Coordinates of C-alpha atoms and ligand atoms in Angstrom, one line a residue:
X1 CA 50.5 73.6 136.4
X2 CA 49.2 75.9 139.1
X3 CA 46.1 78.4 138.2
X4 CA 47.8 81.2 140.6
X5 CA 51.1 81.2 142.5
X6 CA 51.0 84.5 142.8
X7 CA 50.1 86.0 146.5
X8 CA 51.0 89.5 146.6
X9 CA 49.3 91.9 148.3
X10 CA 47.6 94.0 145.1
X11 CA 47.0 97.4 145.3
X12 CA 43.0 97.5 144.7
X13 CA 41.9 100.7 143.6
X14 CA 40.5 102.1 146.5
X15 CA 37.1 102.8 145.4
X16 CA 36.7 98.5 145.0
X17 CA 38.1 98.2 148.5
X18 CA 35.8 100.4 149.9
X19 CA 32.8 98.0 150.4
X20 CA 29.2 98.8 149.4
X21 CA 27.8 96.6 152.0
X22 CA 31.0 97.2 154.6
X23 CA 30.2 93.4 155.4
X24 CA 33.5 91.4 156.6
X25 CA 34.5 88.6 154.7
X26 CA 34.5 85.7 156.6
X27 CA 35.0 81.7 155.9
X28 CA 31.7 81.1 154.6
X29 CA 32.2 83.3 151.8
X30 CA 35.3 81.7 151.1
X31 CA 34.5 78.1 151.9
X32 CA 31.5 78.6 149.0
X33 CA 33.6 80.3 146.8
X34 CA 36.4 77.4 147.2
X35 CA 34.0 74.7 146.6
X36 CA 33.1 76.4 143.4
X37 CA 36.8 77.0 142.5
X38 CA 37.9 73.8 143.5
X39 CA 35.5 71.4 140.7
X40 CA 36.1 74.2 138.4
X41 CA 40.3 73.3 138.4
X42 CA 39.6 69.6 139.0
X43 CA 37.9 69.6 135.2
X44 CA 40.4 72.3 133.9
X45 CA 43.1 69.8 135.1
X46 CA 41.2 66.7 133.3
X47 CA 40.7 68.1 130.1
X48 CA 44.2 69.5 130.1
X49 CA 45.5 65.6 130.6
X50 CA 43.0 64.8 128.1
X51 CA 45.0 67.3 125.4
X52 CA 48.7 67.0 126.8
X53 CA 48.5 63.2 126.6
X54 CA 46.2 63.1 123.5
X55 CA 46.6 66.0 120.9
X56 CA 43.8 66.2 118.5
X57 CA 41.8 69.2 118.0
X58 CA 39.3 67.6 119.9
X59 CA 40.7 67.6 123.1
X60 CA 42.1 71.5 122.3
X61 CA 38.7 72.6 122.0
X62 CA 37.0 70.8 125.1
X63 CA 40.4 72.3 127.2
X64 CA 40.1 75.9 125.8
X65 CA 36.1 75.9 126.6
X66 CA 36.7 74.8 130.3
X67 CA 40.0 77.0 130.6
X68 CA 37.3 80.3 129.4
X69 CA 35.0 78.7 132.5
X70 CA 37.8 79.2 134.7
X71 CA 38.5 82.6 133.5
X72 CA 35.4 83.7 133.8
X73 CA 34.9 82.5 137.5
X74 CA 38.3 84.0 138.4
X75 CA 37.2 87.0 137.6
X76 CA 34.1 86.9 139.0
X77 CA 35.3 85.9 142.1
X78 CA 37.5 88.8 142.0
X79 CA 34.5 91.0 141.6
X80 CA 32.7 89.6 144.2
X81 CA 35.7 89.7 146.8
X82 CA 36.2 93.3 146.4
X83 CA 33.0 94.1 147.3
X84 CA 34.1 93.3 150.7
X85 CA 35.4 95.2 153.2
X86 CA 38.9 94.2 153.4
X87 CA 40.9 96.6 154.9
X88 CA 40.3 95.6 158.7
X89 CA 40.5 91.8 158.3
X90 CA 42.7 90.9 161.2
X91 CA 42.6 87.0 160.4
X92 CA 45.9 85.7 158.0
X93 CA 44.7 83.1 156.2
X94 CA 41.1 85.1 155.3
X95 CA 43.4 88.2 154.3
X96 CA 45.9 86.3 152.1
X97 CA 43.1 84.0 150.4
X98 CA 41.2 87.0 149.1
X99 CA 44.7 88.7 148.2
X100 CA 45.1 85.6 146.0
X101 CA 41.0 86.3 144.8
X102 CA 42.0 89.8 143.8
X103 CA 45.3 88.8 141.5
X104 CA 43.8 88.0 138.3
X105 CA 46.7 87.5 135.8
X106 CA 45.6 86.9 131.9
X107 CA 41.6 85.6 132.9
X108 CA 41.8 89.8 133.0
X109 CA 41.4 89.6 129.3
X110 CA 38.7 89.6 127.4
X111 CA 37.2 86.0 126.7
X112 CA 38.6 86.2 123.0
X113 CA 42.0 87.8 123.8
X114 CA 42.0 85.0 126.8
X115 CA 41.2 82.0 124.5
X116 CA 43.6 83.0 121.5
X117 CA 46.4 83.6 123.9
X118 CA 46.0 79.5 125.0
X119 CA 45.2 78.7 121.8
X120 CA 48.9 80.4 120.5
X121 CA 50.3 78.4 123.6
X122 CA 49.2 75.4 122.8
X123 CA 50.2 75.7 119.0
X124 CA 53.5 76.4 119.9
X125 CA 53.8 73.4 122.2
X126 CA 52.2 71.3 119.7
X127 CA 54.6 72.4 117.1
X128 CA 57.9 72.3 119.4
X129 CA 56.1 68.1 120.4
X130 CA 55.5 67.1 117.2
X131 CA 57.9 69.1 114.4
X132 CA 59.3 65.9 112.3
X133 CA 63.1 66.0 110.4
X134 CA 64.4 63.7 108.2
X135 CA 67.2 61.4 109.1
X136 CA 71.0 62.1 108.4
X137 CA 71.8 58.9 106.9
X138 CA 68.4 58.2 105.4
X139 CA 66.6 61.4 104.0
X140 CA 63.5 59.4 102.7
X141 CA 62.8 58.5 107.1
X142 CA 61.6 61.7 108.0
X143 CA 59.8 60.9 111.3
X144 CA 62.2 61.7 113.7
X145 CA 60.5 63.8 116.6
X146 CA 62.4 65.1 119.5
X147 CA 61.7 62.8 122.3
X148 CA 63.0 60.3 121.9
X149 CA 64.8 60.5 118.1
X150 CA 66.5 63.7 118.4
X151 CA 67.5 62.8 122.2
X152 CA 69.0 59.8 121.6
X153 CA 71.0 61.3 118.6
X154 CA 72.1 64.0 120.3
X155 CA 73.6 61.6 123.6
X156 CA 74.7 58.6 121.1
X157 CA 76.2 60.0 118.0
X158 CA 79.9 60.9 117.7
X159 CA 79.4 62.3 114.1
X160 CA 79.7 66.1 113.5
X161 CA 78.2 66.3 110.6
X162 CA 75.4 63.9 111.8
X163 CA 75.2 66.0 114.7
X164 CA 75.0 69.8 112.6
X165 CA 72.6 68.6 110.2
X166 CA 69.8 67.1 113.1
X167 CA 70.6 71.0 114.9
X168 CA 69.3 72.7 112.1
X169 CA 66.5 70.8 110.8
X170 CA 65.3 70.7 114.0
X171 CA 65.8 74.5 114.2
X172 CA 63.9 74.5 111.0
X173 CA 61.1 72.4 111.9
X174 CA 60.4 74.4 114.9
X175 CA 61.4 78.2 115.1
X176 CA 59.9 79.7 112.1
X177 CA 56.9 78.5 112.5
X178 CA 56.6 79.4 116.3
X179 CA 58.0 83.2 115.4
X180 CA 54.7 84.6 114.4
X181 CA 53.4 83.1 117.2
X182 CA 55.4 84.2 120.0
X183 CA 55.3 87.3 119.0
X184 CA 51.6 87.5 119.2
X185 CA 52.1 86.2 122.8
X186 CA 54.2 88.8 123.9
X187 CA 51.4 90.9 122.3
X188 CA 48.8 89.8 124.5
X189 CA 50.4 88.9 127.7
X190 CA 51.7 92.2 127.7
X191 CA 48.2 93.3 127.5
X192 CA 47.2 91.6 130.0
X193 CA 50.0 92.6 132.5
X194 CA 49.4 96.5 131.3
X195 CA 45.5 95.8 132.4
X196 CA 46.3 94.3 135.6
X197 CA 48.8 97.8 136.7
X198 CA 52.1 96.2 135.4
X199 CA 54.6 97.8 132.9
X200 CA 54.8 94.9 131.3
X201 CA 54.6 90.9 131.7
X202 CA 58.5 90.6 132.7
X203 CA 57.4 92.0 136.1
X204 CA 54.5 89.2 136.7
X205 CA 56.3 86.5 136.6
X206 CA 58.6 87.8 139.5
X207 CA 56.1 89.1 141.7
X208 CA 55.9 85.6 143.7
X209 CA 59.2 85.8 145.0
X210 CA 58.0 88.6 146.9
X211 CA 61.6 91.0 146.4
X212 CA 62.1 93.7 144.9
X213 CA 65.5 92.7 144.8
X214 CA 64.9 89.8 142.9
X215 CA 66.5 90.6 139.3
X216 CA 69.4 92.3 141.4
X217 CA 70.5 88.5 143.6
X218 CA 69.8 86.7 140.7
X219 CA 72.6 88.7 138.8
X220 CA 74.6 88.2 141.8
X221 CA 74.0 84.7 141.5
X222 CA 75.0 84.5 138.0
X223 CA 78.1 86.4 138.6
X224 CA 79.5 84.1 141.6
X225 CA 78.9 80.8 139.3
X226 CA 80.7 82.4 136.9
X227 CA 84.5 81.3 137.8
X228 CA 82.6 77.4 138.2
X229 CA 80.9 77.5 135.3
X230 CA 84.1 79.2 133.1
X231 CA 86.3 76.0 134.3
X232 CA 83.8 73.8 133.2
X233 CA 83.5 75.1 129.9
X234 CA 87.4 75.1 129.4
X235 CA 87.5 71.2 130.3
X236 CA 85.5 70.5 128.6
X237 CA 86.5 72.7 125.5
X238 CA 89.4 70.9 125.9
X239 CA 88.1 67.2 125.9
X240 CA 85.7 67.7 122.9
X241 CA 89.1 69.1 120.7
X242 CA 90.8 66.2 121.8
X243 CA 87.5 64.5 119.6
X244 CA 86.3 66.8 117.5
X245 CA 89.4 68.7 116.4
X246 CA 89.8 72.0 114.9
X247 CA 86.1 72.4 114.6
X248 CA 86.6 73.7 118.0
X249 CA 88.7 76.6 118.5
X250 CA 90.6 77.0 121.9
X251 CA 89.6 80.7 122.2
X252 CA 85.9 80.5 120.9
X253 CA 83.2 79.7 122.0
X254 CA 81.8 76.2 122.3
X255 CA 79.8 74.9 118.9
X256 CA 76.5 74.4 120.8
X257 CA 75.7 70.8 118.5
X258 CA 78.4 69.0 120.3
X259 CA 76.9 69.3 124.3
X260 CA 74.9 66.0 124.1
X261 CA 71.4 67.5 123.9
X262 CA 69.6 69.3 120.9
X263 CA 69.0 72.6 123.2
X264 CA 72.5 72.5 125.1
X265 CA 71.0 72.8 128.4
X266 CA 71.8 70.0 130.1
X267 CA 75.4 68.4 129.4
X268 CA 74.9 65.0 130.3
X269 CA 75.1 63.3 127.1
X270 CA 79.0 64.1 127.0
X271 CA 79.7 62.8 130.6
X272 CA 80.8 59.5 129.6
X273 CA 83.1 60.5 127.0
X274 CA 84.6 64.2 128.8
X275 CA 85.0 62.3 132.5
X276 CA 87.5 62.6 134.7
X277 CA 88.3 59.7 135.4
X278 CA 86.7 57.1 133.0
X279 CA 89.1 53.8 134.3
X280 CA 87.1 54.4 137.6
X281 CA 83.5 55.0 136.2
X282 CA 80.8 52.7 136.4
X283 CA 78.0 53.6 134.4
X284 CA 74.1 53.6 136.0
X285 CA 72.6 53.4 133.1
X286 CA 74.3 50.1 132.1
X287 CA 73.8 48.9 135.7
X288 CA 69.8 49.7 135.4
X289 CA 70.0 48.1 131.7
X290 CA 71.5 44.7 132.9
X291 CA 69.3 44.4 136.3
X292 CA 66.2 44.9 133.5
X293 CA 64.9 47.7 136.0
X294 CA 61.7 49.2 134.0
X295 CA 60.6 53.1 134.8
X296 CA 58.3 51.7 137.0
X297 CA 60.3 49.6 138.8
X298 CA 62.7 52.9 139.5
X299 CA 60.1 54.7 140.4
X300 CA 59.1 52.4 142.9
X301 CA 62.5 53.0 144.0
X302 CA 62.2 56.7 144.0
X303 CA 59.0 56.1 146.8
X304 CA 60.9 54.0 148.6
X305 CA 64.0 56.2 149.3
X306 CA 60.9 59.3 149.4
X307 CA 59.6 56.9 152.4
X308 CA 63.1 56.8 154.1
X309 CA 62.8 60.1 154.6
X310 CA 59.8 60.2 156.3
X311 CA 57.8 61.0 153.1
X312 CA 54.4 60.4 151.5
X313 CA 54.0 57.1 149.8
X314 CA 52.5 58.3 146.5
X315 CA 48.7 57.6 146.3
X316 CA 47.0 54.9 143.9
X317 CA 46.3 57.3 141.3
X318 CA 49.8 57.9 140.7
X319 CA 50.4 54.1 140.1
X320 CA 47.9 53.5 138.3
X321 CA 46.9 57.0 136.0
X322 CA 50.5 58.6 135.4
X323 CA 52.8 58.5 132.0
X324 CA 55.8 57.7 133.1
X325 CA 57.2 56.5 128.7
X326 CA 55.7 57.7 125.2
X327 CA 52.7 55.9 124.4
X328 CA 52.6 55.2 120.7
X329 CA 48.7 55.0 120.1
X330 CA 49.2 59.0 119.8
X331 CA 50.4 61.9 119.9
X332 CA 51.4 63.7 123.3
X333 CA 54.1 66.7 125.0
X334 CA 56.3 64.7 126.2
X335 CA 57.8 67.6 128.3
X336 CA 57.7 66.6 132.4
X337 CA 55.2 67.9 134.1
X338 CA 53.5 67.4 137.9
X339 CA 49.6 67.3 138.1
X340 CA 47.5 67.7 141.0
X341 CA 43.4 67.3 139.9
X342 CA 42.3 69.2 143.3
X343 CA 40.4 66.5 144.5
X344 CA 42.9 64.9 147.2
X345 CA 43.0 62.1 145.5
X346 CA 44.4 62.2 141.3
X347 CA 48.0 62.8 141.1
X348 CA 50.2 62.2 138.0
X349 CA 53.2 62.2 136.5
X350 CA 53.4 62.9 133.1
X351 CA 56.9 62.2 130.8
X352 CA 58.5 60.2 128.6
X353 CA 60.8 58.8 130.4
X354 CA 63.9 55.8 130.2
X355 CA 65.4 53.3 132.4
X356 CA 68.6 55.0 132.4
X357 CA 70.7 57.5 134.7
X358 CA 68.3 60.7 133.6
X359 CA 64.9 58.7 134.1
X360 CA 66.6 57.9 137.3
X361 CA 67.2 61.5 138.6
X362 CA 63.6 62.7 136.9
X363 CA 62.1 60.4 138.7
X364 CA 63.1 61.0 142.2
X365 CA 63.2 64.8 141.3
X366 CA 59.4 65.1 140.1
X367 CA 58.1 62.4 142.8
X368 CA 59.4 65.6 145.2
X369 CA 57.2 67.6 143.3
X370 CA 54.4 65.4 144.2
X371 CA 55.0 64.9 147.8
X372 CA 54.6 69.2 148.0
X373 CA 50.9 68.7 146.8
X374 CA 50.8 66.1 149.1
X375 CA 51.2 68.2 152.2
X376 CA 49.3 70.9 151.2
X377 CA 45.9 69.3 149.8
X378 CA 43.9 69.9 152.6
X379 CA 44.2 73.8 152.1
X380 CA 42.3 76.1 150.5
X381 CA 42.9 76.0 146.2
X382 CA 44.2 79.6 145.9
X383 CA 46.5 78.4 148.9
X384 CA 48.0 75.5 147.5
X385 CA 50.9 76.2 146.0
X386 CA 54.6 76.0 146.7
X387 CA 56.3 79.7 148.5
X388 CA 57.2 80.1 144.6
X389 CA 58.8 78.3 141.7
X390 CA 62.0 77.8 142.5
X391 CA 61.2 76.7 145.8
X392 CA 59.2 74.2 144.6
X393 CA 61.8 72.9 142.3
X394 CA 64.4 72.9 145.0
X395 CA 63.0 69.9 146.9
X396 CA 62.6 67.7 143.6
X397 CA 66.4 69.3 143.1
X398 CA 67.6 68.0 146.7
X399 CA 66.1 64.7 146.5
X400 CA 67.1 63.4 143.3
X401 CA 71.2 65.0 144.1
X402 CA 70.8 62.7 147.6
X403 CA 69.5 59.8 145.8
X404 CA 72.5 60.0 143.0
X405 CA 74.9 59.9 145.7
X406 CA 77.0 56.7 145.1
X407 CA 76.6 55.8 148.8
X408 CA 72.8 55.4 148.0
X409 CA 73.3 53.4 144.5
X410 CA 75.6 51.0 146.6
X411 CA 72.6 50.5 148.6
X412 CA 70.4 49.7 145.8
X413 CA 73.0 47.8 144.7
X414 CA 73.5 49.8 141.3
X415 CA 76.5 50.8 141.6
X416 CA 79.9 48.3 142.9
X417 CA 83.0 49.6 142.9
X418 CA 84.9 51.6 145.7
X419 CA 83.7 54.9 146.7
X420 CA 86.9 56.7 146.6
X421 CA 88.2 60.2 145.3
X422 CA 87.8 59.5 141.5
X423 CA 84.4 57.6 142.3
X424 CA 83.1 60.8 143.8
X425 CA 84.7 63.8 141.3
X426 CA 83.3 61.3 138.6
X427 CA 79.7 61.3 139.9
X428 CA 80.0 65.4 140.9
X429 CA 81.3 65.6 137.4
X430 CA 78.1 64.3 136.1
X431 CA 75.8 66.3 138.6
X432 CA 77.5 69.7 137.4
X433 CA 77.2 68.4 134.0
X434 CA 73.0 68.4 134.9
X435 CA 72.7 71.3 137.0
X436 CA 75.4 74.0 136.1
X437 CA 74.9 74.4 132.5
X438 CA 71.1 74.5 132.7
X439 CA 71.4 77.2 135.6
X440 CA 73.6 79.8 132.6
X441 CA 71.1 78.9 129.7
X442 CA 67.8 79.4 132.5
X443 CA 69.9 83.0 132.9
X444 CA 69.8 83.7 129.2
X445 CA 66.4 82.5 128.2
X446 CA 65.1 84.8 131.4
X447 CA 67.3 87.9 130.0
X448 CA 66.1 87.5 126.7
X449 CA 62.3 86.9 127.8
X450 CA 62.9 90.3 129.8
X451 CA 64.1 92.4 127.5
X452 CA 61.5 91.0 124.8
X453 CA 58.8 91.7 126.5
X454 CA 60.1 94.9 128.2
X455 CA 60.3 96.2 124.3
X456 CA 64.2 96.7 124.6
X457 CA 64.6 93.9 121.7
X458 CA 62.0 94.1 119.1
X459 CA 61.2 91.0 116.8
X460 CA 63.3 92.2 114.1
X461 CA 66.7 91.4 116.5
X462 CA 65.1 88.4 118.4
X463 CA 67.3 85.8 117.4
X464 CA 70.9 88.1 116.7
X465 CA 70.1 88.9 120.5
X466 CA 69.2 85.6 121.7
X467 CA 73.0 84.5 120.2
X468 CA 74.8 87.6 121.6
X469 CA 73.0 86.4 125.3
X470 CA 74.1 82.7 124.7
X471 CA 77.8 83.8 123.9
X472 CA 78.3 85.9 126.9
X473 CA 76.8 84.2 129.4
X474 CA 76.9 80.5 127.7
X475 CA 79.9 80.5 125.9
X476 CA 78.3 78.8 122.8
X477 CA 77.7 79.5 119.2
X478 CA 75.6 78.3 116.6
X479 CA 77.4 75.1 114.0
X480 CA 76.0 77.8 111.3
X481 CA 75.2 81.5 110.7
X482 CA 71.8 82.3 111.9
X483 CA 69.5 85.4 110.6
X484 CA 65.8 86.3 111.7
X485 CA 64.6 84.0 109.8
X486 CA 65.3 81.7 112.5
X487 CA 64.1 82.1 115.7
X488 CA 66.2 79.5 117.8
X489 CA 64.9 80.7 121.4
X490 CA 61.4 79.3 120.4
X491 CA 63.1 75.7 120.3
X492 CA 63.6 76.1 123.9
X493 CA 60.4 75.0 126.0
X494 CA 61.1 77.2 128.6
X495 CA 60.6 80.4 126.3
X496 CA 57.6 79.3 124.3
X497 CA 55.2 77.2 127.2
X498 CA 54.0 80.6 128.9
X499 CA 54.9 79.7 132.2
X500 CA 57.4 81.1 134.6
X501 CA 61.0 80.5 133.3
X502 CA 63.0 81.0 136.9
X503 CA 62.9 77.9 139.0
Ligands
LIG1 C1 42.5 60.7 121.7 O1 41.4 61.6 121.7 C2 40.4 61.3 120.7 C3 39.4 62.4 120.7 O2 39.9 63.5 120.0 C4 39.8 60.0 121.1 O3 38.8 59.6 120.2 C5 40.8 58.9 121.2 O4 40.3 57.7 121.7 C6 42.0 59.3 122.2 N1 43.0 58.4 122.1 C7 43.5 57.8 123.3 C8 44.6 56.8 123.1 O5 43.1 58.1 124.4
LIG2 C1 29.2 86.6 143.0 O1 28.2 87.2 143.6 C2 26.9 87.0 143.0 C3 25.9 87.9 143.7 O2 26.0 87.6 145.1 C4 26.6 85.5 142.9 O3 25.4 85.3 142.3 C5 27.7 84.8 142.2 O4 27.5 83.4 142.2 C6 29.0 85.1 142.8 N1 30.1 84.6 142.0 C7 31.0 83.7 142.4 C8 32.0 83.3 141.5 O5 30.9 83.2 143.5
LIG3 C1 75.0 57.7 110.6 O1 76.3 57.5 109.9 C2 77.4 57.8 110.7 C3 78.6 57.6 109.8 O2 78.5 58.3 108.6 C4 77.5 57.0 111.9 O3 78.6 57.3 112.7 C5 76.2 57.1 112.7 O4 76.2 56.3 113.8 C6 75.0 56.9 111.9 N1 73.8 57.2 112.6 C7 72.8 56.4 112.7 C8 71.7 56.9 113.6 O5 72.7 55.4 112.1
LIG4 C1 57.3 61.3 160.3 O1 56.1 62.1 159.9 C2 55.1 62.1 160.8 C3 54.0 62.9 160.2 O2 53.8 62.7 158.8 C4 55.5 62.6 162.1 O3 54.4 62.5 163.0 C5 56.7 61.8 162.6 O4 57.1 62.4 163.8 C6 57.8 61.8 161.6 N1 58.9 61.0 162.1 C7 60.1 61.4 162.2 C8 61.1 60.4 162.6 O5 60.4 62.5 161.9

């Protein structure tokens, strides 16, 4: 939810940097211009809660008028900032403040080119929110949406062919309608990259982790979590036959219905019925169920632990003006996400969340989230943000793994058996299950994006590409044959929200 992370230092054409009036820029200049910026996000951030939480047409419009206002001063500023001379500024913080002035990313489009690309954002969030199946064992309920229907099917049910037919109608629902879409995205984001000096969009997203390296380590990366991930995927190949049967080969790949979760990202569903050790596992999520903890009550939780650590409390806004479970009086994304309003004051949580093992980790992950805008609100706007993306996830990363250690839950008193070996491969067993799966599919979805918007696959191959990527690096495969009339990567959130995929 940040308007810029990006602080690189751009090459300005030289005949901007060289100043008219040669003045220096100094804090004045930027102290006004942050004033101005700094309302400017506070309403962009209100009417975007307004949509996200609401999603009528009504709220779309008011969000897309203020996001153009935004825009529009962005580049201003831009303009304005240029005009300065900039090459002998010997302070830091006033020479990486303009830098971040001077990166304009899609605002560089014109103001219809700007709006439609939100608008097709938006749509395809909307659709991907609110696309309704019909029910496996009752075709005439046809409600189901994916949080939480889809969810809870996909961690409850133990019936393949309950479990195939909810994969492809949700495919259905969602992917051809997004195709047209996406494709229009990659259109004008590529556009906009081209205007702003880039080959193409792929590069943008990279440029905050400040590396030219950056596609080379993550490769690395890839490759040494490869022998981990490879034994995961053969113990687990090996559990699901033991239930499934011959639907699942012992040389192929893994049908990607039968993970526990519609997108096959995170594995968690299956923990209970692949552990280790299951005479020796004592469930959270029954232990939160039959204390009658609520979200709220866990998240108070989550501040307290935050607050052992030497740790923000989280402000009054947070208590009383976050989401933390699906309101029914409408119709909202229900996709997590961390909201600082600029004002020092509003922070929220938005999700739809349970009292169970997952709401547990969410909850202490995104509070970390909001502790980061906590320490840095008293800078600058262009200057708060986290190094980059995956730093910023990190912390929320580190803090929820600490507080799922079983050490911690005896504490709490959530957990009461002996910590021993089996305890501990058990609850490691479950972690990988959360972590290790999602880092392969975040490696396909960022390899596909690349080479999508690179131009080396072209919309006629999206989706045969998307299921060679998954294969190799996954080792999954669709319950059924897929062609291009599908378009399976735009059920993932990661690929269609327009934001930066590597965390
Ligand atoms: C949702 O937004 C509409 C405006 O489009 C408003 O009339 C309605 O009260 C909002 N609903 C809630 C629950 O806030
Ligand atoms: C840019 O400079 C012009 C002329 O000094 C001024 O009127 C305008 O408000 C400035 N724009 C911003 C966004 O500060
Ligand atoms: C649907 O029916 C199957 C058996 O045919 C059963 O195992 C499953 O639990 C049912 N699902 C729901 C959500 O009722
Ligand atoms: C806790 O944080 C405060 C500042 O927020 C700091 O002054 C204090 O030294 C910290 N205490 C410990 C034990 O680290």
């Amino acid at each position: 939810m940040f308007i810029s992370r990006i602080f690189l230092l751009l090459l300005v054409p030289s005949c901007l940097r060289a100043s008219k009036s040669g003045q220096l820029l100094n804090y004045d200049v930027l102290y006004e211009l942050n004033m101005k910026l700094q309302g400017l996000v506070h309403q962009q951030k209100l009417a975007a809660w307004d949509y996200e939480t609401n999603l009528t047409d009504f709220n779309l419009e008011r969000k897309l008028n203020v996001d153009l206002k935004l825009a529009s001063f962005q580049k201003e500023a831009h303009l304005n900032i240029s005009r300065y001379q900039l090459n002998s500024i010997s302070d830091i913080n006033i020479q990486r403040e303009s830098q971040l002035y001077l990166q304009l990313e899609e605002e560089v489009l014109s103001p219809q080119k700007y709006r439609r690309l939100k608008q097709i954002i938006s749509e395809m969030i909307t659709i991907y929110s609110t696309a309704k199946i019909c029910h496996y064992n009752n075709p005439s309920k046809c409600d189901l949406v994916l949080q939480p229907d889809i969810e809870d099917i996909f961690s409850e049910s133990s019936s393949e062919a309950e479990l195939a037919y909810t994969w492809i109608q949700r495919r259905n629902a969602v992917g051809p309608k997004c195709r047209n879409l996406f494709q229009e995205y990659v259109q004008l984001t590529n556009e906009a990259a081209r205007m702003n000096g880039f080959a193409d969009a792929s590069e943008y997203y990279l440029l905050e982790y400040t590396d030219e390296c950056i596609k080379e380590k993550l490769k690395h990366y890839n490759r040494r979590l490869r022998p981990l991930y490879e034994q995961l995927h053969a113990y687990i190949r090996s559990k699901l036959r033991k239930k499934y049967g011959n639907c699942i080969s012992e040389t192929a790949p893994i049908p990607a219905h039968l993970l526990g979760d519609i997108s096959a990202q995170k594995w968690g569903g299956i923990g209970p019925i692949t552990l280790p050790y299951p005479e020796a596992f004592e469930d959270l999520s029954e232990n939160l169920k039959k204390q009658a903890y609520t979200i709220t009550d866990i998240a108070r939780l989550a501040e307290d632990f935050h607050r052992s650590l030497n740790l923000s409390k989280m402000p009054h806004s947070f208590w009383e003006k976050s989401i933390f479970t699906k309101s029914s009086d409408r119709t909202m994304t229900c996709h997590p996400s961390v909201w600082d309003f600029c004002d020092g004051q509003d922070f929220r949580l938005k999700a739809c969340l349970k009292a169970d093992r997952e709401g547990f980790e969410a909850v202490h992950h995104w509070m970390g989230h909001i502790q980061y805008f906590l320490q840095y609100q008293s800078l600058d706007v262009k200057m708060r943000s986290a190094a980059n993306d995956a730093l910023f996830d990190a912390v929320g990363g580190a803090l929820s793994i600490a507080a799922l250690s079983l050490k911690h839950l005896k504490r709490l008193g959530l957990f009461h058996g002996r910590i021993d070996r089996k305890a501990d491969i058990n609850n490691l067993y479950l972690l990988a299950l959360s972590k290790i799966p999602l880092f392969r599919s975040v490696y396909v979805a960022l390899s596909w994006k690349w080479k999508v918007l690179s131009g080396k696959v072209k919309p006629e191959n999206y989706n045969l590409q998307w299921w060679k990527l998954v294969e190799k690096y996954q080792g999954l495969k669709p319950p059924v044959p897929r062609s291009e009339k599908d378009f399976d990567p735009g059920t993932i959130y990661e690929i269609i929200c327009g934001d930066s995929i590597l965390k």
